[in-house]
mmCIF file of C-alpha atoms in Angstrom:
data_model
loop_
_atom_site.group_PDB
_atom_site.id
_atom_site.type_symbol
_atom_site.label_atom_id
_atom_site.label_comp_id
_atom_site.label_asym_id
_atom_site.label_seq_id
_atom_site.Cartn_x
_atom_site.Cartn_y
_atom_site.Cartn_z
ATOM 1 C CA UNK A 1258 -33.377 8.362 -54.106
ATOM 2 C CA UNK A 1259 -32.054 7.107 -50.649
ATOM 3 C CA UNK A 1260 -33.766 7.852 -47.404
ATOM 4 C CA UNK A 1261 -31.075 9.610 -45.355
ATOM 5 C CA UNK A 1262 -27.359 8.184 -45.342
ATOM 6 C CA UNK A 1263 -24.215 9.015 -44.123
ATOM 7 C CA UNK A 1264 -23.540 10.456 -47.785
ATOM 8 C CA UNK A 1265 -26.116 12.625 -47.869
ATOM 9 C CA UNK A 1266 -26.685 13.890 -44.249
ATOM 10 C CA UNK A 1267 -26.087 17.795 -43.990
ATOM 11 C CA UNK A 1268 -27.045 18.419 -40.524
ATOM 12 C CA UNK A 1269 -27.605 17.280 -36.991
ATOM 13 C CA UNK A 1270 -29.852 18.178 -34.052
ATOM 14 C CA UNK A 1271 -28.141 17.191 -30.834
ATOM 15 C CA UNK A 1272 -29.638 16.506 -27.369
ATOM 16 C CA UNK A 1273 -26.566 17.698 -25.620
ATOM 17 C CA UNK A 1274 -28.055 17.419 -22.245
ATOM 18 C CA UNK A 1275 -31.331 16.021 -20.256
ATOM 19 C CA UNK A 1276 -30.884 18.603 -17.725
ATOM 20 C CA UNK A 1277 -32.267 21.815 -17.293
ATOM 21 C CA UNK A 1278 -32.278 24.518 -15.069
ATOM 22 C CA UNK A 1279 -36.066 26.084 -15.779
ATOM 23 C CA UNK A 1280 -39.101 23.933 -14.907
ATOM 24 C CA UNK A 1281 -41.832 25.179 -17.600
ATOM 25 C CA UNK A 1282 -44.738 23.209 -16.990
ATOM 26 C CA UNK A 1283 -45.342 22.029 -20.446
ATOM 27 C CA UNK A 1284 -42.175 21.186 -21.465
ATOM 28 C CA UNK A 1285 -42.175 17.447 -22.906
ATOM 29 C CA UNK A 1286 -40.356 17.095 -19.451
ATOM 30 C CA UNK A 1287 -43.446 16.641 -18.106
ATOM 31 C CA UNK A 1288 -46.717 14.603 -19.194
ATOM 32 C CA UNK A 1289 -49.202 17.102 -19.833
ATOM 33 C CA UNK A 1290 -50.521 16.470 -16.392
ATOM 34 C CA UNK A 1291 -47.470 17.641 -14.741
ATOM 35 C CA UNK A 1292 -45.681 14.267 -13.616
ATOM 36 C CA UNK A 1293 -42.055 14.199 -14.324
ATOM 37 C CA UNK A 1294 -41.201 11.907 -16.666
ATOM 38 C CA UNK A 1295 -38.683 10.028 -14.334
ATOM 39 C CA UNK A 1296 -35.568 8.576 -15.588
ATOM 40 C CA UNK A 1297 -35.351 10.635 -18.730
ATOM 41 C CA UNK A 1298 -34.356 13.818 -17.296
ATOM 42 C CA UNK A 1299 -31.180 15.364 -15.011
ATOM 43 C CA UNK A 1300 -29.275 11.864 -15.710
ATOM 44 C CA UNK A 1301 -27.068 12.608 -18.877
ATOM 45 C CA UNK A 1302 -25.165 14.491 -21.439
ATOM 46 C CA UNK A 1303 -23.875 13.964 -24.371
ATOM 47 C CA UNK A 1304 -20.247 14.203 -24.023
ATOM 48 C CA UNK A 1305 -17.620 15.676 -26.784
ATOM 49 C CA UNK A 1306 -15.955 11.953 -26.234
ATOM 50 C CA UNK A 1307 -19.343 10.309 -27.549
ATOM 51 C CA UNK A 1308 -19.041 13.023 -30.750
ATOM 52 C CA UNK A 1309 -15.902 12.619 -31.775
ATOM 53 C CA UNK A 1310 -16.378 8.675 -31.282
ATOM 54 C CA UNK A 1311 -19.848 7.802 -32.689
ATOM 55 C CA UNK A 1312 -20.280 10.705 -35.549
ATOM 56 C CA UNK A 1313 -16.540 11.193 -36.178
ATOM 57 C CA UNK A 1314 -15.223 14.051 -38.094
ATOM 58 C CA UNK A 1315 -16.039 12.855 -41.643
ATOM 59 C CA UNK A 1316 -19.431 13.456 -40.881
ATOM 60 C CA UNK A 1317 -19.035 16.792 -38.867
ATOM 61 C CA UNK A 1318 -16.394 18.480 -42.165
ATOM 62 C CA UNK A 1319 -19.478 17.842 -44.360
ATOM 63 C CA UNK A 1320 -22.330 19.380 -42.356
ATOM 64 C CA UNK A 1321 -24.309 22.518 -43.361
ATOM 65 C CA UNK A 1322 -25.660 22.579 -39.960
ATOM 66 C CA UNK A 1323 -25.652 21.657 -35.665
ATOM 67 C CA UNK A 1324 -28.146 22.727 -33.644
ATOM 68 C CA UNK A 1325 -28.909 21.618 -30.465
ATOM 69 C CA UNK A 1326 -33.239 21.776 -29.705
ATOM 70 C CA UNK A 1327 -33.531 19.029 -27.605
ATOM 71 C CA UNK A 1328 -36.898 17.287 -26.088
ATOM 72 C CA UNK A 1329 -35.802 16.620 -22.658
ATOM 73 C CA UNK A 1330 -33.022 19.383 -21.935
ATOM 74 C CA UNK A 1331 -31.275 22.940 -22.246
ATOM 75 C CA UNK A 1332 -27.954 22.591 -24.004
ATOM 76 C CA UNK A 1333 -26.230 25.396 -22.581
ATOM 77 C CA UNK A 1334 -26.590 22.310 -19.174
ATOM 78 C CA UNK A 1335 -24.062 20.632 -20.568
ATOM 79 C CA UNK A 1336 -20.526 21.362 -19.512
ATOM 80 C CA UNK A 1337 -18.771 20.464 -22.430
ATOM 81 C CA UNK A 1338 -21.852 22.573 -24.853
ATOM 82 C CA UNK A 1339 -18.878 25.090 -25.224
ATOM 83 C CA UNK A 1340 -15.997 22.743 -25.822
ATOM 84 C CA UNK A 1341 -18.193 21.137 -28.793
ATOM 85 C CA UNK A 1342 -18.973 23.845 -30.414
ATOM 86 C CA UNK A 1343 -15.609 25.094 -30.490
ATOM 87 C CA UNK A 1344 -14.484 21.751 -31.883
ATOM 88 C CA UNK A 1345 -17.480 21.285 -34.490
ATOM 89 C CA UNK A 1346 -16.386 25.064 -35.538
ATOM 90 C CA UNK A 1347 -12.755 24.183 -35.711
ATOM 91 C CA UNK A 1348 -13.460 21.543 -38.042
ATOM 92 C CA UNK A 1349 -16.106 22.598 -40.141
ATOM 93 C CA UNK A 1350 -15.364 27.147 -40.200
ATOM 94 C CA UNK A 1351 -18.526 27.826 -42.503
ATOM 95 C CA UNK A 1352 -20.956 25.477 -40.625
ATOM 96 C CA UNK A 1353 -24.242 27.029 -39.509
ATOM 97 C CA UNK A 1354 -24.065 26.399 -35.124
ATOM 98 C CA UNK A 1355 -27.398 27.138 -33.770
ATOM 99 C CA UNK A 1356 -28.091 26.448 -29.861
ATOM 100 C CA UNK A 1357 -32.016 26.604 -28.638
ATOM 101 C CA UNK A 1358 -31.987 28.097 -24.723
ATOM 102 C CA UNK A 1359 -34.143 29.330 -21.941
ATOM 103 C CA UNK A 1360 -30.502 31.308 -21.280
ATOM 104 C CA UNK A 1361 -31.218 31.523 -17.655
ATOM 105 C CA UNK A 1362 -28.073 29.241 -16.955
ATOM 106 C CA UNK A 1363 -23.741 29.886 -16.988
ATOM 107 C CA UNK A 1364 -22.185 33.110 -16.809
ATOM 108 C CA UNK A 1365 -21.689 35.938 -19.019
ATOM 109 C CA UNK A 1366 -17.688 34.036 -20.003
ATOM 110 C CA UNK A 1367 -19.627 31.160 -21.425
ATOM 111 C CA UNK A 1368 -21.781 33.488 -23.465
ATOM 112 C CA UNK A 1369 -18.933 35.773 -24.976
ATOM 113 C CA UNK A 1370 -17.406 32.448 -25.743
ATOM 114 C CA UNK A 1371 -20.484 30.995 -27.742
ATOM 115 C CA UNK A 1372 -20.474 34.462 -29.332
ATOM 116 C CA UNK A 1373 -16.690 34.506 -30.340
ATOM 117 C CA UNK A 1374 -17.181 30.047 -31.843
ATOM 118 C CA UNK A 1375 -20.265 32.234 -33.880
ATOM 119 C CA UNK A 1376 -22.776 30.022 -32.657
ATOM 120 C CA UNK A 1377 -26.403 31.690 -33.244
ATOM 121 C CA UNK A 1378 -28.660 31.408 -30.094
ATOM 122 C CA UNK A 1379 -32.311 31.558 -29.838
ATOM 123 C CA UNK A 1380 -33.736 32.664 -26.729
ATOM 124 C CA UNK A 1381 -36.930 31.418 -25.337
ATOM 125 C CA UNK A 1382 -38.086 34.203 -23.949
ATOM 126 C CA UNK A 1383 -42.091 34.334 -23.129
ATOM 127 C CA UNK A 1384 -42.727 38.135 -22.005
ATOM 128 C CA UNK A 1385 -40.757 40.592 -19.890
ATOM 129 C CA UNK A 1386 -39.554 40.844 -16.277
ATOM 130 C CA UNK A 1387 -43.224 40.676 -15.160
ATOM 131 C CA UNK A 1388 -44.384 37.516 -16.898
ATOM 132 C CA UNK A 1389 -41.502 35.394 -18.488
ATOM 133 C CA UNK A 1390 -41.062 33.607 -15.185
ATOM 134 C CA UNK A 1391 -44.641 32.360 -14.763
ATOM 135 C CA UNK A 1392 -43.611 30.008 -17.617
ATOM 136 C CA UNK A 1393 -39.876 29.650 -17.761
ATOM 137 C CA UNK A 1394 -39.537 29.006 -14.181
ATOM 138 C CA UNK A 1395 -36.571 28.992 -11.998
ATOM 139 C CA UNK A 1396 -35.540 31.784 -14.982
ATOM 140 C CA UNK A 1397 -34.045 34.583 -13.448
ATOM 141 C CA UNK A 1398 -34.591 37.796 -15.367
ATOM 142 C CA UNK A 1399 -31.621 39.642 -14.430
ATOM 143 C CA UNK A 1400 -29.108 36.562 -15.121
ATOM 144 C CA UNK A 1401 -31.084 36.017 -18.623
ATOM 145 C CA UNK A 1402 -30.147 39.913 -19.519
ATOM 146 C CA UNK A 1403 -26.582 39.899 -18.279
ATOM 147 C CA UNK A 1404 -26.400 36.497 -20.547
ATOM 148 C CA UNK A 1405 -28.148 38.027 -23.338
ATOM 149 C CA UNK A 1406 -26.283 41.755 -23.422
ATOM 150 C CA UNK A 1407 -22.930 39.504 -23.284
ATOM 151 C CA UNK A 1408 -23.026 37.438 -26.203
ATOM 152 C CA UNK A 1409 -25.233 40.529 -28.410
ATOM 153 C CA UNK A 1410 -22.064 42.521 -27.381
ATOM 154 C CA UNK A 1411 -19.250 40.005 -28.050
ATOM 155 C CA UNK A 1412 -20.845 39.777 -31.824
ATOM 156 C CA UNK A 1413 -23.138 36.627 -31.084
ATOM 157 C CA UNK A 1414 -26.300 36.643 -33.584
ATOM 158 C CA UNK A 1415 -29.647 35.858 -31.770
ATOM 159 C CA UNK A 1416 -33.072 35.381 -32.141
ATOM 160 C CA UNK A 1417 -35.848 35.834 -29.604
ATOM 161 C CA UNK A 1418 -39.056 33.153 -29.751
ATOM 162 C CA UNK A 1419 -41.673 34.110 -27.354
ATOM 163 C CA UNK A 1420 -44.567 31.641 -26.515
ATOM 164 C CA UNK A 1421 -47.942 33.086 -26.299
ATOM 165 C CA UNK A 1422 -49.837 32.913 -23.377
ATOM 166 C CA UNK A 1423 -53.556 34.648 -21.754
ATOM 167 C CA UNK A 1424 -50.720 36.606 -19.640
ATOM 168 C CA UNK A 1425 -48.701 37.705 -21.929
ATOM 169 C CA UNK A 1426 -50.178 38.491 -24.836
ATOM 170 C CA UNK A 1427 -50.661 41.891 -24.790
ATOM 171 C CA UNK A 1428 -46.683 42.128 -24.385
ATOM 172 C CA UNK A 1429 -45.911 40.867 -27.919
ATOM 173 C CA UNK A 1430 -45.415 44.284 -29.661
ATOM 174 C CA UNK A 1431 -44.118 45.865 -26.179
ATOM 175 C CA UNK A 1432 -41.294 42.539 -26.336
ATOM 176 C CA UNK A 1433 -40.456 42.701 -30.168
ATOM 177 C CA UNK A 1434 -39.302 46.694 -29.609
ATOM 178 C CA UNK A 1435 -37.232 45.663 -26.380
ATOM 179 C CA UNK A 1436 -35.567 42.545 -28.448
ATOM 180 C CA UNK A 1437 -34.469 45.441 -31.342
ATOM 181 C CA UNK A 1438 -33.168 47.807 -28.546
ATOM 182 C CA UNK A 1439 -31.278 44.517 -27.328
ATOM 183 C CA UNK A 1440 -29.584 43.988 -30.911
ATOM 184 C CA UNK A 1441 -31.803 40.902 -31.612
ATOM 185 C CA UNK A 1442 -31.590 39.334 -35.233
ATOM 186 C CA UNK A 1443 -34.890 38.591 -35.313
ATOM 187 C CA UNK A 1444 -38.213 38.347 -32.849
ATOM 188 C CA UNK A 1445 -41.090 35.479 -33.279
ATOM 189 C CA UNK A 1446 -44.115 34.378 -31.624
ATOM 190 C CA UNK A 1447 -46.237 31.485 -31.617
ATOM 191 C CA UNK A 1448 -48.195 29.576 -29.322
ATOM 192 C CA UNK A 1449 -47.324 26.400 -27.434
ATOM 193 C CA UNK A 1450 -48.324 22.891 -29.237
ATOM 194 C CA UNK A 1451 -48.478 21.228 -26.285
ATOM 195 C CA UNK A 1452 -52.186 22.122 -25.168
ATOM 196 C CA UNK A 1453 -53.367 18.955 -26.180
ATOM 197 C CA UNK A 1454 -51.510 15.147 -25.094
ATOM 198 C CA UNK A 1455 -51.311 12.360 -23.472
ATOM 199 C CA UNK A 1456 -51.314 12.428 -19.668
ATOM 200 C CA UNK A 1457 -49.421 9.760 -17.065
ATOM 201 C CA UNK A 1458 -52.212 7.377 -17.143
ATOM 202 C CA UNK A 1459 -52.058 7.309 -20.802
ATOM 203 C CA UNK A 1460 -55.328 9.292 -21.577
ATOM 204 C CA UNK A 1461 -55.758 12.221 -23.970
ATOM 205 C CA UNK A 1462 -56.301 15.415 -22.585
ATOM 206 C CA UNK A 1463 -57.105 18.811 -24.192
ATOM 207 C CA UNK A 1464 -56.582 21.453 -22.253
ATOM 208 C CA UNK A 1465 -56.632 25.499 -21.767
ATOM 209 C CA UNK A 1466 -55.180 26.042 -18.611
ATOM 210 C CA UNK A 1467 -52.697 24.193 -16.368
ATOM 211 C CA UNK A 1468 -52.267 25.012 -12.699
ATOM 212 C CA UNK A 1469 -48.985 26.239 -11.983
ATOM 213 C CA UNK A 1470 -48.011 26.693 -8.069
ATOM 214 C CA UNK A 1471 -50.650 29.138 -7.093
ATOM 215 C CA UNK A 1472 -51.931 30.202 -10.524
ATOM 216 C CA UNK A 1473 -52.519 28.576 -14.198
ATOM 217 C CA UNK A 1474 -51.236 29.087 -17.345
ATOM 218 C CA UNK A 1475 -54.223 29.816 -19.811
ATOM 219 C CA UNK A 1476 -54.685 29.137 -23.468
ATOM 220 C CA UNK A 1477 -54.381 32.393 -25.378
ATOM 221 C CA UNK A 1478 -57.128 33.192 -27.381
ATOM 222 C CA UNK A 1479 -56.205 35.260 -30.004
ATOM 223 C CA UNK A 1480 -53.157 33.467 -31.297
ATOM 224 C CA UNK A 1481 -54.220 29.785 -33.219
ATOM 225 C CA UNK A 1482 -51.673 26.766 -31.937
ATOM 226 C CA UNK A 1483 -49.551 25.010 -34.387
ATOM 227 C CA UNK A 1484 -51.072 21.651 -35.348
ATOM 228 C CA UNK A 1485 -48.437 19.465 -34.875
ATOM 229 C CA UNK A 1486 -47.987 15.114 -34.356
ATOM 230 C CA UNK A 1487 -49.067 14.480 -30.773
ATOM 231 C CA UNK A 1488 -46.613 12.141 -30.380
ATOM 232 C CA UNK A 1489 -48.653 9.645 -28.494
ATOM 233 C CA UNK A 1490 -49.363 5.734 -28.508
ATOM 234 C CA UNK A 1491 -51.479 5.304 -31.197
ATOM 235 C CA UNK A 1492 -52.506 7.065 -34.748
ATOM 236 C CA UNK A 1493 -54.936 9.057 -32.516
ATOM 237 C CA UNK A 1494 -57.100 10.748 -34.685
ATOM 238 C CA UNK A 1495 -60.209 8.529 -36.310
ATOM 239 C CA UNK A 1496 -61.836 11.615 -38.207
ATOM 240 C CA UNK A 1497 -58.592 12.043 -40.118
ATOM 241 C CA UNK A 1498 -57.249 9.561 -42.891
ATOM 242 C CA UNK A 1499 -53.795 9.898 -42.240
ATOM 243 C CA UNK A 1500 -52.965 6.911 -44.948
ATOM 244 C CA UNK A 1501 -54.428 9.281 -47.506
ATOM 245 C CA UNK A 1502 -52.261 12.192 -47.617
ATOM 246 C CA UNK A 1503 -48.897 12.941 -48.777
ATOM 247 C CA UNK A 1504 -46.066 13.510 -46.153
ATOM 248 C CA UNK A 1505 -43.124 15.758 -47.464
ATOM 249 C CA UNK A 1506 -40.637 15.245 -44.821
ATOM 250 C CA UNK A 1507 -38.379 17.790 -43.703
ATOM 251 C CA UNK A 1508 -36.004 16.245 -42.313
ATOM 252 C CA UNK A 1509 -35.746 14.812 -45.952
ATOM 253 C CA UNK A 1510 -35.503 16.974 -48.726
ATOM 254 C CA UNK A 1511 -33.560 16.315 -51.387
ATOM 255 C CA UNK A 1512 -34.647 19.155 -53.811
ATOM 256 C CA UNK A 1513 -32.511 21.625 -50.997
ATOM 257 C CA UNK A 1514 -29.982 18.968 -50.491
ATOM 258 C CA UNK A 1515 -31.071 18.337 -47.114
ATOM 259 C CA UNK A 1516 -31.050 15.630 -44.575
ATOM 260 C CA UNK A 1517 -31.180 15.725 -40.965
ATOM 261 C CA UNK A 1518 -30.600 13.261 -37.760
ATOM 262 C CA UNK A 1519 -31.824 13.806 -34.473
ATOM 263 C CA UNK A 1520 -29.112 11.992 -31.790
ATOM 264 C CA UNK A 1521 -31.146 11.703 -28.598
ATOM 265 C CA UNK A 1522 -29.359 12.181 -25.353
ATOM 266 C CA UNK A 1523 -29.297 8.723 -25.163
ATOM 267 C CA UNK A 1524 -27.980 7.952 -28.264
ATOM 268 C CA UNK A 1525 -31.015 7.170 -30.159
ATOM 269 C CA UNK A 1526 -31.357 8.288 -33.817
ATOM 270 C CA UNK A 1527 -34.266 9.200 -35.426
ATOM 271 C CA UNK A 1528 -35.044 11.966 -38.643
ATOM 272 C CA UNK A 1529 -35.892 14.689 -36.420
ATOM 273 C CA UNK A 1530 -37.092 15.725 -33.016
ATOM 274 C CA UNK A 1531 -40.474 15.648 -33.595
ATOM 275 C CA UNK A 1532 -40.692 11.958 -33.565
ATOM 276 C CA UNK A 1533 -39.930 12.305 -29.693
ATOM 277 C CA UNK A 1534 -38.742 9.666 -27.175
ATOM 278 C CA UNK A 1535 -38.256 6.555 -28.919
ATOM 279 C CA UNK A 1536 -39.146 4.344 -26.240
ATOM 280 C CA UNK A 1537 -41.810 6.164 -25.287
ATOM 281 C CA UNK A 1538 -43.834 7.843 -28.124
ATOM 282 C CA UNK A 1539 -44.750 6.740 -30.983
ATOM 283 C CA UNK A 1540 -41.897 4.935 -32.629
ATOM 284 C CA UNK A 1541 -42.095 2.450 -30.167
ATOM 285 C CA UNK A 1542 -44.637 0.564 -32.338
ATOM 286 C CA UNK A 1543 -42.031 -0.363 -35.560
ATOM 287 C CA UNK A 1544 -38.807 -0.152 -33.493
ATOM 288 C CA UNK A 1545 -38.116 -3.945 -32.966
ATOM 289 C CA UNK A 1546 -34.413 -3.974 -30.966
ATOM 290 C CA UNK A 1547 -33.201 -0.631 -29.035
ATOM 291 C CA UNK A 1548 -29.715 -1.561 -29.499
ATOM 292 C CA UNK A 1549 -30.278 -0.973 -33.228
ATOM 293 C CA UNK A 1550 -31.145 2.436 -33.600
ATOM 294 C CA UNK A 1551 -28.498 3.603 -30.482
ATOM 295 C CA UNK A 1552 -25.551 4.961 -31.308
ATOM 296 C CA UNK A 1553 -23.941 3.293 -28.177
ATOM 297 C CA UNK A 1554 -24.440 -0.485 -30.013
ATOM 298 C CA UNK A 1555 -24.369 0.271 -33.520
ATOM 299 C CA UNK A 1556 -22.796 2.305 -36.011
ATOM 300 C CA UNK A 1557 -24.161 5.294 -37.851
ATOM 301 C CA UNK A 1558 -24.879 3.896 -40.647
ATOM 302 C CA UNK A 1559 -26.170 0.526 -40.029
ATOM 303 C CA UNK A 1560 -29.049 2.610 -37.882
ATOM 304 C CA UNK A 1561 -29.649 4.393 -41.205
ATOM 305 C CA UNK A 1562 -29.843 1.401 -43.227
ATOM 306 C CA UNK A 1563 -31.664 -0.659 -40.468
ATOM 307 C CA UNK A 1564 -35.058 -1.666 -39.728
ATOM 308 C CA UNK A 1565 -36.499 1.840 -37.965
ATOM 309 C CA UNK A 1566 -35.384 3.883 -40.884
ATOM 310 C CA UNK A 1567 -36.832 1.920 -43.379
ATOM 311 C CA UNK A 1568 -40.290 1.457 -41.962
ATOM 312 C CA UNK A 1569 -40.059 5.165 -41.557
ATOM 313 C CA UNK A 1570 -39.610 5.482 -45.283
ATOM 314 C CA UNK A 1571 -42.135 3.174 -46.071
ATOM 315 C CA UNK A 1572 -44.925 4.993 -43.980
ATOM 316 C CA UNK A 1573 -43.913 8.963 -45.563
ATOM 317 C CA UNK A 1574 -44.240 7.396 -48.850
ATOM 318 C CA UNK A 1575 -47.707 5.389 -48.303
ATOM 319 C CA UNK A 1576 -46.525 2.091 -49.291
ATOM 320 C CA UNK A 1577 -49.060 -0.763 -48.913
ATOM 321 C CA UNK A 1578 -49.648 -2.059 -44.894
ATOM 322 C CA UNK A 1579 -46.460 0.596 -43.964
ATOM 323 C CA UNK A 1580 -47.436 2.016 -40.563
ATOM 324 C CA UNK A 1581 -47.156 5.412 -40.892
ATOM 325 C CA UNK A 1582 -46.843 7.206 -37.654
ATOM 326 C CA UNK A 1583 -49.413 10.483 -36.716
ATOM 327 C CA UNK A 1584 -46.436 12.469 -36.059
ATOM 328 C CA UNK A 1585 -44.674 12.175 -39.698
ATOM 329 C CA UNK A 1586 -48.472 12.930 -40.609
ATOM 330 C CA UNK A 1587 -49.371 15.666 -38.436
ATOM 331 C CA UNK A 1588 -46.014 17.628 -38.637
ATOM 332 C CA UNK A 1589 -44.782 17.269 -41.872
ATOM 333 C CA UNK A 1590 -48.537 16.171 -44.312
ATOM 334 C CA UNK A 1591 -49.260 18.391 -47.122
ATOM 335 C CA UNK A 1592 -52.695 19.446 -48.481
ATOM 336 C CA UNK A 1593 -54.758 18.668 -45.691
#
């Protein structure tokens, strides 16, 4: 069966925007040591122009899902992130809209409004009034509940995913009552993934604190961290045979009639947002012309028949000499 085509594809994950208006310390923002990655972020959005134009609405009537998660931004930065969702929901009524959000940024009108287009919003929220700022800084509390009680009160469905921290990990029970009192859909926790990376210089660190201003964010202990791909230079890990195992990708899955793009801020496309910057992580080492997997040069579906894709295929199904990238291994290998 085909990798993932224009026929198939049944959702999208967006980068609408490379701004943001928090500055949480391990975001992929940053290299894990805290330097800004510069000239990836506050430099671009992803207008409804470059929608309309480069996905078109064949694609978008066909969707089951949009969601925008991306790497480098918050979507709600965008100041179109309204305008396309009302258009996507225009188009396509019974599609599945899903924005990811610190919701520290616009006013209460922009939240009614996501609420009223039925767009379902997960909050990043990492504690209460006491703590959720030491990570999601530059979050106001006070704006984030006035956004939050407007679009839970205008109808909006939402969902509440805390990261666990040494600070705030006695909150978890305390923040799961106050999300039900809010009207939240649903409440989850995990811990950050992002513990472990590569820093500016290039090195791998693994950390369990970060210094943060005048204090540091610590590693909690109770709570295990995701193992996830580490998105770095090189198939990292010697003690694992990542050749060896079988990858069951999720951004392909035709047994649920599934398959997913990721459109970068830029315009890159890859399967998902896992696979990270493509001129940075990873990818970098089977992606042979830029222009080729951008939506900006080259249609939709000559990326998906191109080059990138198909060395992507190659490497989740183990063919002979494929390079198979540590991230398709690490986030989506089974039995290991």
């Amino acid at each position: 069966m085909a990798y993932i085509t224009t026929d198939n594809i049944t959702s999208i994950n967006a980068e609408l925007t490379n701004f943001c208006n928090a500055a949480c310390p391990m975001c992929a923002r940053h290299h894990i040591d805290g330097v800004l990655l510069e000239g990836k972020v506050n430099n671009q959005h992803t207008s409804l122009q470059f929608l309309k134009d480069k996905i078109g609405i064949n694609i978008i009537k066909k969707l089951r899902n949009f969601t925008s998660c991306g790497n480098f931004g918050d979507g709600a930065m965008n100041p179109e992130c309204l305008s396309i969702y009302k258009w996507i929901r225009d188009i396509n009524p019974t599609i599945n809209l899903v924005l990811h959000t610190n919701g520290g940024a616009r006013n209460t009108d922009f939240w009614i409004g996501m609420a009223k287009a039925k767009v379902t919003v997960v909050f990043a929220i990492d504690g209460l009034e006491n703590t959720n700022h030491l990570y999601r800084r530059n979050v106001k509390w006070q704006k984030l509940m006035d956004n939050v009680r407007a679009f839970i009160g205008a109808g909006g469905k939402a969902g509440w995913e805390m990261l666990i921290f040494k600070h705030n990990e006695d909150q978890i029970d305390e923040c799961r009552k106050f999300a039900n009192r809010l009207g939240f859909d649903w409440f989850n926790y995990k811990q950050s993934a992002r513990w472990s990376d590569f820093d500016s210089k290039g090195e791998w660190k693994e950390l369990d604190r970060i210094q943060v201003d005048d204090y540091y964010i610590e590693k909690s202990t109770s709570i295990k961290a995701p193992t996830i791909g580490n998105g770095g230079n090189s198939q990292k890990d010697n003690n694992v045979d990542i050749q060896s195992k079988k990858i069951k990708c999720k951004a392909h899955r035709p047994e649920s009639n599934w398959a997913e793009i990721y459109v970068a801020v830029n315009g890159d496309v890859s399967p998902c947002c896992w696979l990270g910057d493509l001129r940075l992580h990873e990818s970098k080492n089977i992606i042979k012309n830029y222009n080729a997997v951008n939506l900006n040069y080259t249609p939709l579906q000559e990326i998906l028949d191109g080059h990138y894709f198909k060395e992507l295929e190659k490497g989740i199904k183990g063919a002979n000499n494929a390079y198979r990238l540590h991230t398709c291994y690490m986030t989506c290998g089974v039995n290991r």
